Coordinates of C-alpha atoms in Angstrom, one line a residue:
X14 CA 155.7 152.4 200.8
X15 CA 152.8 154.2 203.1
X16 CA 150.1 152.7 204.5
X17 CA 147.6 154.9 202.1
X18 CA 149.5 153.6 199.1
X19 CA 149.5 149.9 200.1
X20 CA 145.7 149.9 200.8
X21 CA 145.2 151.1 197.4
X22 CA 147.9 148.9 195.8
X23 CA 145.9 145.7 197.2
X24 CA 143.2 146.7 196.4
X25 CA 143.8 147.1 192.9
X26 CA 144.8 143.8 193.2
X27 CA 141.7 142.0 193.9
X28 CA 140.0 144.6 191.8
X29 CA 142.0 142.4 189.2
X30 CA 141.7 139.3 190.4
X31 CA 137.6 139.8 190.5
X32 CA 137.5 141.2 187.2
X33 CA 139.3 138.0 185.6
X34 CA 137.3 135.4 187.8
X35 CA 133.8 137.3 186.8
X36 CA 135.5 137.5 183.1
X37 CA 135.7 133.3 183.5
X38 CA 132.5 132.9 184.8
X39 CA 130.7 135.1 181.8
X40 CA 132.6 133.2 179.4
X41 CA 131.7 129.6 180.9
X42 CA 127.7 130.7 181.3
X43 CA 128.0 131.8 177.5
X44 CA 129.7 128.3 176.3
X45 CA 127.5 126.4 178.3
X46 CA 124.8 128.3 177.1
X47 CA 125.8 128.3 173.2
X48 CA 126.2 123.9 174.1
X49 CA 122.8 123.8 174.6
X50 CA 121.2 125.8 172.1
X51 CA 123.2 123.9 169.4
X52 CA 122.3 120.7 171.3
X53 CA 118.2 121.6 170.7
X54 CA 119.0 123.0 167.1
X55 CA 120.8 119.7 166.3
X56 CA 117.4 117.8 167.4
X57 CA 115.2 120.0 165.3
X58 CA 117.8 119.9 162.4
X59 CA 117.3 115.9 162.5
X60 CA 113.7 116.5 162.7
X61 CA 113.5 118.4 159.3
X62 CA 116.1 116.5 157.6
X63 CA 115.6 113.0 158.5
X64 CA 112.0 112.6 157.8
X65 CA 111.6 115.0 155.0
X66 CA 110.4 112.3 152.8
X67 CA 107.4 111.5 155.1
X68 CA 104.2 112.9 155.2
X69 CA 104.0 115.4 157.8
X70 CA 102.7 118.4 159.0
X71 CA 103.5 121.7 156.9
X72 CA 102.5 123.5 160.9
X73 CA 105.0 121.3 162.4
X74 CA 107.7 122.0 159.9
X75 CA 106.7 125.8 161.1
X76 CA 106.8 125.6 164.8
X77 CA 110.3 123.4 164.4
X78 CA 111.8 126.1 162.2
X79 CA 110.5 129.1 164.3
X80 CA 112.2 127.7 166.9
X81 CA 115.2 127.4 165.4
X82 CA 115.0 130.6 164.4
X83 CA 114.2 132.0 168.1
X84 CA 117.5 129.3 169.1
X85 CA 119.4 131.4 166.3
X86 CA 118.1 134.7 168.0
X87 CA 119.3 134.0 171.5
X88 CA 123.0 132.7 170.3
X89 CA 123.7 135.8 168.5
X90 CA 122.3 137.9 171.3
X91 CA 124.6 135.8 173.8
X92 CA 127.4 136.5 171.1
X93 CA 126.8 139.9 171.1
X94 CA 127.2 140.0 175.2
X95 CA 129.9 138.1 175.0
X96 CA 131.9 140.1 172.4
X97 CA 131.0 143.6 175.1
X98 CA 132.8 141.2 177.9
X99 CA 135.6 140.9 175.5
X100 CA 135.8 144.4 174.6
X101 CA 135.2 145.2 178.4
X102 CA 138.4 142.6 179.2
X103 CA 140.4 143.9 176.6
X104 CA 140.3 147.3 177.5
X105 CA 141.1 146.7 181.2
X106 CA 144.2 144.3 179.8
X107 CA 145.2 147.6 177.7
X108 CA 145.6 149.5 180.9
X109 CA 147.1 146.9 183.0
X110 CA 149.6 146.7 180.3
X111 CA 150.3 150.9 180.2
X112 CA 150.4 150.8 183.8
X113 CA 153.0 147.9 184.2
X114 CA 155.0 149.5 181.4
X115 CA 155.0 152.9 183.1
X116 CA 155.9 151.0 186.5
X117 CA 158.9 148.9 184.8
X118 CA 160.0 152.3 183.6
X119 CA 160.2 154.0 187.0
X120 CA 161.8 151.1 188.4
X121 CA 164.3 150.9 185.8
X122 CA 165.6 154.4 186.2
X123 CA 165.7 153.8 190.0
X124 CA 167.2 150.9 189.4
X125 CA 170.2 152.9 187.1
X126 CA 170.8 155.0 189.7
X127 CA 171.3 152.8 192.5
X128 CA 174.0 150.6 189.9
X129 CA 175.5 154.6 189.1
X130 CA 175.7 155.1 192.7
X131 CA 177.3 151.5 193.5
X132 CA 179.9 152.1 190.9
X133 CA 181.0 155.5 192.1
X134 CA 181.4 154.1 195.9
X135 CA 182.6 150.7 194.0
X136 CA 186.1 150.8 196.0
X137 CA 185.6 149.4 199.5
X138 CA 188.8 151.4 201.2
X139 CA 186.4 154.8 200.1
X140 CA 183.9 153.5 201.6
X141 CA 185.6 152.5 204.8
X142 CA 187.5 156.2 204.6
X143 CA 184.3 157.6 204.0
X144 CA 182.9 155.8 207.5
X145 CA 185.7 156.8 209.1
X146 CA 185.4 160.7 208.7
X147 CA 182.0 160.5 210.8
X148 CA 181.3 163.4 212.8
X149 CA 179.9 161.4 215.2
X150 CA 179.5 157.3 216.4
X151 CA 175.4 157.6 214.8
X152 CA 176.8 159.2 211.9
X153 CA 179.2 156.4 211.5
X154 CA 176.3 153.7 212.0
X155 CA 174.3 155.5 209.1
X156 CA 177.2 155.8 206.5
X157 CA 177.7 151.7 207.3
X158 CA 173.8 151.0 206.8
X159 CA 174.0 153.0 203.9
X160 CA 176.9 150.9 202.2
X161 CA 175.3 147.6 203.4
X162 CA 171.7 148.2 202.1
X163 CA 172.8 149.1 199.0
X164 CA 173.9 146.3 197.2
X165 CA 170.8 144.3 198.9
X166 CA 168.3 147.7 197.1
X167 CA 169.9 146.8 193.7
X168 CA 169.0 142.8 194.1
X169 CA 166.0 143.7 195.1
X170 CA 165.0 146.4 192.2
X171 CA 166.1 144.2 190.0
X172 CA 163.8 141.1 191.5
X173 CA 160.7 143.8 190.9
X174 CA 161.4 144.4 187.6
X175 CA 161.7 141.5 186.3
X176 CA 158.2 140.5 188.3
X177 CA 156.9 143.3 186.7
X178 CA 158.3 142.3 183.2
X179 CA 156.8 138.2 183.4
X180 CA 153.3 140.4 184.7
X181 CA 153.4 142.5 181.6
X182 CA 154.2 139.4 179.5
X183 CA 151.3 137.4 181.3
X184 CA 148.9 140.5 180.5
X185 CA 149.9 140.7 177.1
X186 CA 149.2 136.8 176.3
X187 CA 145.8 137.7 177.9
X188 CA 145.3 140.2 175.7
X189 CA 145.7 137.9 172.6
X190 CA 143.7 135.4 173.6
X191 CA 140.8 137.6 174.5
X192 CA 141.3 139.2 170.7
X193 CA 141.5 135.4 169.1
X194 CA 138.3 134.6 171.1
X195 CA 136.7 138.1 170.1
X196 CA 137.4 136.8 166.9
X197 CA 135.8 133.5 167.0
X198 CA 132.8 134.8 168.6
X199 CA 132.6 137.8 165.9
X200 CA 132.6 134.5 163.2
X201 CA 130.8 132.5 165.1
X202 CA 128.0 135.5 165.3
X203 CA 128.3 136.0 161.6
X204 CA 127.4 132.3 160.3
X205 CA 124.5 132.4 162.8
X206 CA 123.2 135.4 161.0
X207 CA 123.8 133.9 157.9
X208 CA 121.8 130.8 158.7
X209 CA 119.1 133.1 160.8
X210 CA 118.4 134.6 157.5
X211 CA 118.4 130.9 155.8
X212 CA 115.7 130.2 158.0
X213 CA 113.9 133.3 157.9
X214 CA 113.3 132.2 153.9
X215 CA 112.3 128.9 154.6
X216 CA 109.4 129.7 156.7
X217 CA 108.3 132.5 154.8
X218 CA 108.1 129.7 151.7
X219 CA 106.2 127.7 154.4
X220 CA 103.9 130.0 154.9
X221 CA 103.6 130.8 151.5
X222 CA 102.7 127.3 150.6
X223 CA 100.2 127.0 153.9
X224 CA 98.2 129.8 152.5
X225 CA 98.1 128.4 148.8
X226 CA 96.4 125.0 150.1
X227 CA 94.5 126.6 153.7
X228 CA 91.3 123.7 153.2
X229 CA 93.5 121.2 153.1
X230 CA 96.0 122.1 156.0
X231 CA 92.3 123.0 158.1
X232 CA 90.8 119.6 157.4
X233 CA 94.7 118.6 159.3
X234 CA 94.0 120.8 162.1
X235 CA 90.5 119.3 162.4
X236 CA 91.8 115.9 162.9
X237 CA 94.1 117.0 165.4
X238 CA 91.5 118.9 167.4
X239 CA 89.6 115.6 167.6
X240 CA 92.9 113.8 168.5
X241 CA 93.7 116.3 171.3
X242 CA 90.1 116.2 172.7
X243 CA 90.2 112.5 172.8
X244 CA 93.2 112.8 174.9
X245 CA 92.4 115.8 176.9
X246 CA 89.1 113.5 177.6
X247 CA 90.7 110.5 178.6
X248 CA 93.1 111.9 180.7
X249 CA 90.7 113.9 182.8
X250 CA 88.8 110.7 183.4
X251 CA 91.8 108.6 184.0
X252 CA 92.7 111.4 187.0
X253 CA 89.1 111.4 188.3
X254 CA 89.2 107.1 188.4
X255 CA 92.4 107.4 190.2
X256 CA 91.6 109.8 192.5
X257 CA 88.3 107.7 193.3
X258 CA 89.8 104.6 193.1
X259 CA 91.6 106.2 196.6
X260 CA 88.5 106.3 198.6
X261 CA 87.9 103.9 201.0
X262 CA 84.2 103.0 202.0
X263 CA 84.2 105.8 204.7
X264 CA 84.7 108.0 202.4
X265 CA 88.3 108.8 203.7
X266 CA 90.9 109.9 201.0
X267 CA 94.3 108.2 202.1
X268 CA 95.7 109.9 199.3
X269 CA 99.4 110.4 199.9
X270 CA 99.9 113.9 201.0
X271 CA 103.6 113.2 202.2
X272 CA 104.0 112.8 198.4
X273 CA 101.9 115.6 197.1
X274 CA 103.9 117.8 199.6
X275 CA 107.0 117.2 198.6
X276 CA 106.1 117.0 194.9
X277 CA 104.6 121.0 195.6
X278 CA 107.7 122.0 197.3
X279 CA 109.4 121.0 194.3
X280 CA 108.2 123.5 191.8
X281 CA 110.4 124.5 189.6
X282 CA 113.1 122.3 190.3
X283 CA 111.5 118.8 188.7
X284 CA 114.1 117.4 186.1
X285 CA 112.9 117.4 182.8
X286 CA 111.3 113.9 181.4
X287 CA 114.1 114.0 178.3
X288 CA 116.3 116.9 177.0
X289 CA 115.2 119.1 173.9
X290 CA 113.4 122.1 173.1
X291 CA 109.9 122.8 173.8
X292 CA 108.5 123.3 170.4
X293 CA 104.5 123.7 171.7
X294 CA 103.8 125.3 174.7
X295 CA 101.3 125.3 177.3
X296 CA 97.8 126.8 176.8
X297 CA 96.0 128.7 173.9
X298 CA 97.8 129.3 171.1
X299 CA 96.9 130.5 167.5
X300 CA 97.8 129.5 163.8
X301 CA 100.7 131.2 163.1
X302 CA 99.7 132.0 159.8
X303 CA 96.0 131.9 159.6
X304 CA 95.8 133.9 162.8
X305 CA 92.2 133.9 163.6
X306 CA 92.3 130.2 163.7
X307 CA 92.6 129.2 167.5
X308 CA 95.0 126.0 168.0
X309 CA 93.5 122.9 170.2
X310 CA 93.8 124.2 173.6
X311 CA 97.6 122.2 174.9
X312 CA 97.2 120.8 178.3
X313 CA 101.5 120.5 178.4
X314 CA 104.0 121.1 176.2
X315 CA 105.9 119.2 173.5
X316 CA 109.2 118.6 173.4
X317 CA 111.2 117.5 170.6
X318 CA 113.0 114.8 170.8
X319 CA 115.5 112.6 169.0
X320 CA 114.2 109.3 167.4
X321 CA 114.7 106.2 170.7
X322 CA 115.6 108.7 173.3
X323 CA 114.6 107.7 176.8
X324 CA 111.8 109.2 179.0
X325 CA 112.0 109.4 182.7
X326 CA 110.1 110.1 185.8
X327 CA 110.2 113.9 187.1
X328 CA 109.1 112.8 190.4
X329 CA 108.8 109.7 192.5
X330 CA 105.4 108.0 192.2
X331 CA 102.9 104.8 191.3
X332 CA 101.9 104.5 188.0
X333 CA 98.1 104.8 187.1
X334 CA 97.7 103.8 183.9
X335 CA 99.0 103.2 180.8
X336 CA 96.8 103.7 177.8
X337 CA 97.1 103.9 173.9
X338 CA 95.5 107.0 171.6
X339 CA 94.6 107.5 168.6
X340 CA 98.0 110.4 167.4
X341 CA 99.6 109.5 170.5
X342 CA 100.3 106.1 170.4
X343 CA 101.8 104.7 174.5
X344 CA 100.7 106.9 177.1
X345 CA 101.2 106.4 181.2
X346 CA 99.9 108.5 184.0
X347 CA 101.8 108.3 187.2
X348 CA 100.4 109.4 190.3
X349 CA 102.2 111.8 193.3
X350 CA 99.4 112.4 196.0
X351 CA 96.7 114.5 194.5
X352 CA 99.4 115.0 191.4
X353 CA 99.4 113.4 188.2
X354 CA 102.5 113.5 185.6
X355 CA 101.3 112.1 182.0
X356 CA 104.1 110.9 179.0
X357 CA 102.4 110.2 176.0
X358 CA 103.8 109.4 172.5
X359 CA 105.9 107.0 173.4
X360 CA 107.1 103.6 171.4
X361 CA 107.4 101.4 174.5
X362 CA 107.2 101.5 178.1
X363 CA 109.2 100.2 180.4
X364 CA 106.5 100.1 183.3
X365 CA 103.6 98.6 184.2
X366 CA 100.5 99.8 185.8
X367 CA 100.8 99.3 190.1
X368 CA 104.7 100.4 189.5
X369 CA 106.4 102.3 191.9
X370 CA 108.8 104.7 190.6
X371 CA 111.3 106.6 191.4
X372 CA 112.7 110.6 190.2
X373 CA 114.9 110.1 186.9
X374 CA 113.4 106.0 186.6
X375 CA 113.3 104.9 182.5
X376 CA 109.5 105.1 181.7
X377 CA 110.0 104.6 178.1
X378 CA 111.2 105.7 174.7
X379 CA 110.0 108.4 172.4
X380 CA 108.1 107.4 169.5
X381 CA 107.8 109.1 165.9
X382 CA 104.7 109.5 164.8
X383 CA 104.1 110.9 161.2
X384 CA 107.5 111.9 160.8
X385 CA 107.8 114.0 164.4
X386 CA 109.7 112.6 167.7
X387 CA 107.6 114.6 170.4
X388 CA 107.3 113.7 173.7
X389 CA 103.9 115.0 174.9
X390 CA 104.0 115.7 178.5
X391 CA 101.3 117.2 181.0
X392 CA 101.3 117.5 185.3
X393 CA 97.8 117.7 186.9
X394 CA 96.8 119.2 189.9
X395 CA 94.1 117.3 191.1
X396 CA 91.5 117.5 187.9
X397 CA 93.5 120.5 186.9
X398 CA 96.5 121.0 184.3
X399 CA 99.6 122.6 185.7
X400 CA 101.7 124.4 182.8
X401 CA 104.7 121.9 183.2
X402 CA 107.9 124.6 182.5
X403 CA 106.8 126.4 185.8
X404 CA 107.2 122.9 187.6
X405 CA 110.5 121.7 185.7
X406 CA 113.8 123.2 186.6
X407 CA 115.6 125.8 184.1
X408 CA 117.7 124.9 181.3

C-alpha cells in the first residue's frame, strides 16, 4: 500500500466517521427540538380544552391557537430538514455499501488466487526442490520468503474480507434504520399537516365569530386596556418608590451596582421564570382581526402556563413589593441594582417583601384567571421596560 493511497484511505475514514457523528448531532437537535414544541403545544392544548366551559376571551382563544399553529409550522419545517439529513445519510450509506461490495470483490479474487497458487505448490518436497534449483544463495532466500509468506497472505486476505463483510453488514443495518426513521419522520410530518390544517379552520371560525359580535369583543378590549394601564401605572410607581427609597439623606444612591453589573452581563442568558410558550409578546401589537385596532401597549410577555406550575427568580435579588391588581391578581417586584424583574398573575407567593432571593428561588405559582394560566412577566431598566426574551436565555 503507498503512502498516497494510505493518506487518502484515512482520510476517507474520518470523512465517515464526521459524517455519522454530524448525522447524530442533527438528529438529537431535531428530537430535542420536536420535545419541546410538543411540550408548549401540550400547554396550549390544556388551555383550550380544559377551560372551554368558562368564559373567556374569544382573542385569547386566537393568540393560543396561532401559536399552535406557528408550533405546527416549525415541527414540519424541522421534519422537512430532517428527512434532507436522512436522504443526505442514506445516499452516502448507498455508496459506502457499492464501495465495500466492490472492495470484498477484489479481495475475494486475490484471495482465489493466492488459495490456486497454494494448491499448486501444496507438496512441500516441490517446494524444497524448487529452493533447491536456485541460481544463486539470494535467489534461494527469495523462493523460501516466497513459500513462507504465502500461507501467512492467505490468513491475512481472508481476515480483510471478512472485516470488510461485518463493515458492509454494519452499513446495511444503517441504512434500514435511517429508511425506518425517514419513515417515521415522513408520518410524523403528515399528521402535523393534518392537524396544521385542523387549526387553520378553527381560527378562521374564530375569526368569523369575532367579526359577527366586534362591539362586544371591543367593550372586552376596553376593559383590558384599563387593566393593563392600571398595571403599567403601578409598576412604574412601584420602580420609582424603590429606586427613592435607596437614597440616603446626602443624596447618595447605594444602589447595588455589583448586582446591576452582573445582572447586565447576563443578557440573554437569564433562565426563564417557568417553561411554556410565549403567547403575547413584547411591545405594540395589533388586533389580529380588526387590524386597525392597536392592542394595549405589553410591557413583557406572557407566557402560558399549566394550571399550579411554579415561578422562579431569573436573577438573584430583594424583593420590592408585592401587590394585587385588578386582571392580575398576586404580583411581586424584585429588585437587582437599578433592575427590576416583575411576576404577576400568580395564585400565591412564596415571598415576602425585604426577601432576599436567589437565581431559580420558588416565588410562587401561576394562577388562572378567566379561564387562562399566564404568567405575566416584565424586567425594568431603571424606569424603563426591557423586552424580557432579549434578556432570557434561548429555548
Amino acid at each position: 500500500m503507498t503512502m498516497s493511497f494510505l493518506r487518502i484511505f484515512i482520510a476517507a475514514i474520518v470523512l465517515f466517521f464526521s459524517m455519522s457523528w454530524l448525522d447524530a448531532q442533527d438528529t438529537g437537535a431535531y428530537k430535542a427540538r420536536v420535545a419541546a414544541l410538543e411540550k408548549e403545544m401540550a400547554i396550549i392544548d390544556r388551555q383550550l380544552s380544559d377551560n372551554a366551559s368558562k368564559s373567556r376571551s374569544l382573542l385569547s382563544d386566537l393568540t393560543l391557537i396561532r401559536k399552535r399553529i406557528s408550533n405546527r409550522k416549525e415541527l414540519i419545517n424541522a421534519a422537512d430538514r430532517q428527512i434532507r439529513v436522512y436522504s443526505d445519510g442514506i445516499y452516502s450509506a448507498q455508496k459506502q455499501i457499492n464501495r465495500l461490495e466492490e472492495r470484498i470483490d477484489t479481495l475475494s479474487e486475490h484471495y482465489g488466487r493466492l488459495v490456486r497458487s497454494a494448491y499448486k505448490n501444496r507438496d512441500a518436497k516441490i517446494w524444497y526442490m524448487y529452493i533447491l534449483a536456485s541460481e544463486n544463495l539470494g535467489q534461494a532466500f527469495r523462493r523460501y520468503g516466497y513459500f513462507k509468506n504465502l500461507s501467512r497472505e492467505i490468513n491475512e486476505q481472508a481476515v480483510r474480507i471478512e472485516e470488510a463483510r461485518a463493515e458492509l453488514e454494519a452499513e446495511k443495518e444503517r441504512l434500514q434504520q435511517l429508511r425506518k426513521e425517514t419513515e417515521q419522520v415522513r408520518g410524523q410530518r403528515a399528521r402535523e399537516l393534518a392537524s396544521l390544517q385542523a387549526d387553520e379552520r378553527r381560527a378562521e371560525n374564530t375569526v368569523s365569530t369575532l367579526k359577527r359580535d366586534r362591539r362586544k369583543y371591543e367593550r372586552q378590549l376596553a376593559e383590558k386596556k384599563k387593566q393593563v394601564d392600571a398595571l403599567n401605572r403601578e409598576i412604574k410607581r412601584l420602580v420609582a418608590a424603590a429606586m427613592k427609597g435607596s437614597e440616603d439623606k446626602s443624596g447618595d444612591r447605594p444602589v447595588d451596582y455589583k448586582l446591576a453589573s452582573e445582572f447586565s452581563k447576563n443578557r440573554g442568558k437569564l433562565p426563564w421564570p417557568a417553561n411554556g410558550p410565549v403567547v403575547d409578546g413584547f411591545g405594540q401589537r395589533y388586533h389580529p382581526v380588526f387590524t386597525k385596532i392597536k392592542l394595549p401597549f405589553n410591557n413583557g410577555i406572557d407566557i402560558a402556563l399549566s394550571p399550579g406550575t411554579s415561578v422562579n427568580a431569573v436573577f438573584d435579588g430583594v424583593v420590592k413589593q408585592i401587590v394585587v391588581m385588578p386582571g392580575y391578581n398576586i404580583c411581586i417586584l424584585v429588585q437587582h441594582g437599578n433592575y427590576f424583574s416583575f411576576y404577576c398573575k400568580l395564585q400565591t407567593a412564596a415571598v415576602k417583601a425585604g426577601d432576599k432571593v436567589k437565581t431559580g428561588q420558588k416565588m410562587g405559582t401561576v394562577d388562572t384567571i378567566n379561564g387562562e394560566t399566564k404568567l405575566h412577566f416584565q424586567i425594568w431598566q431603571d424606569q424603563s421596560p426591557q423586552d424580557p426574551e432579549l434578556w432570557l436565555r434561548k429555548k
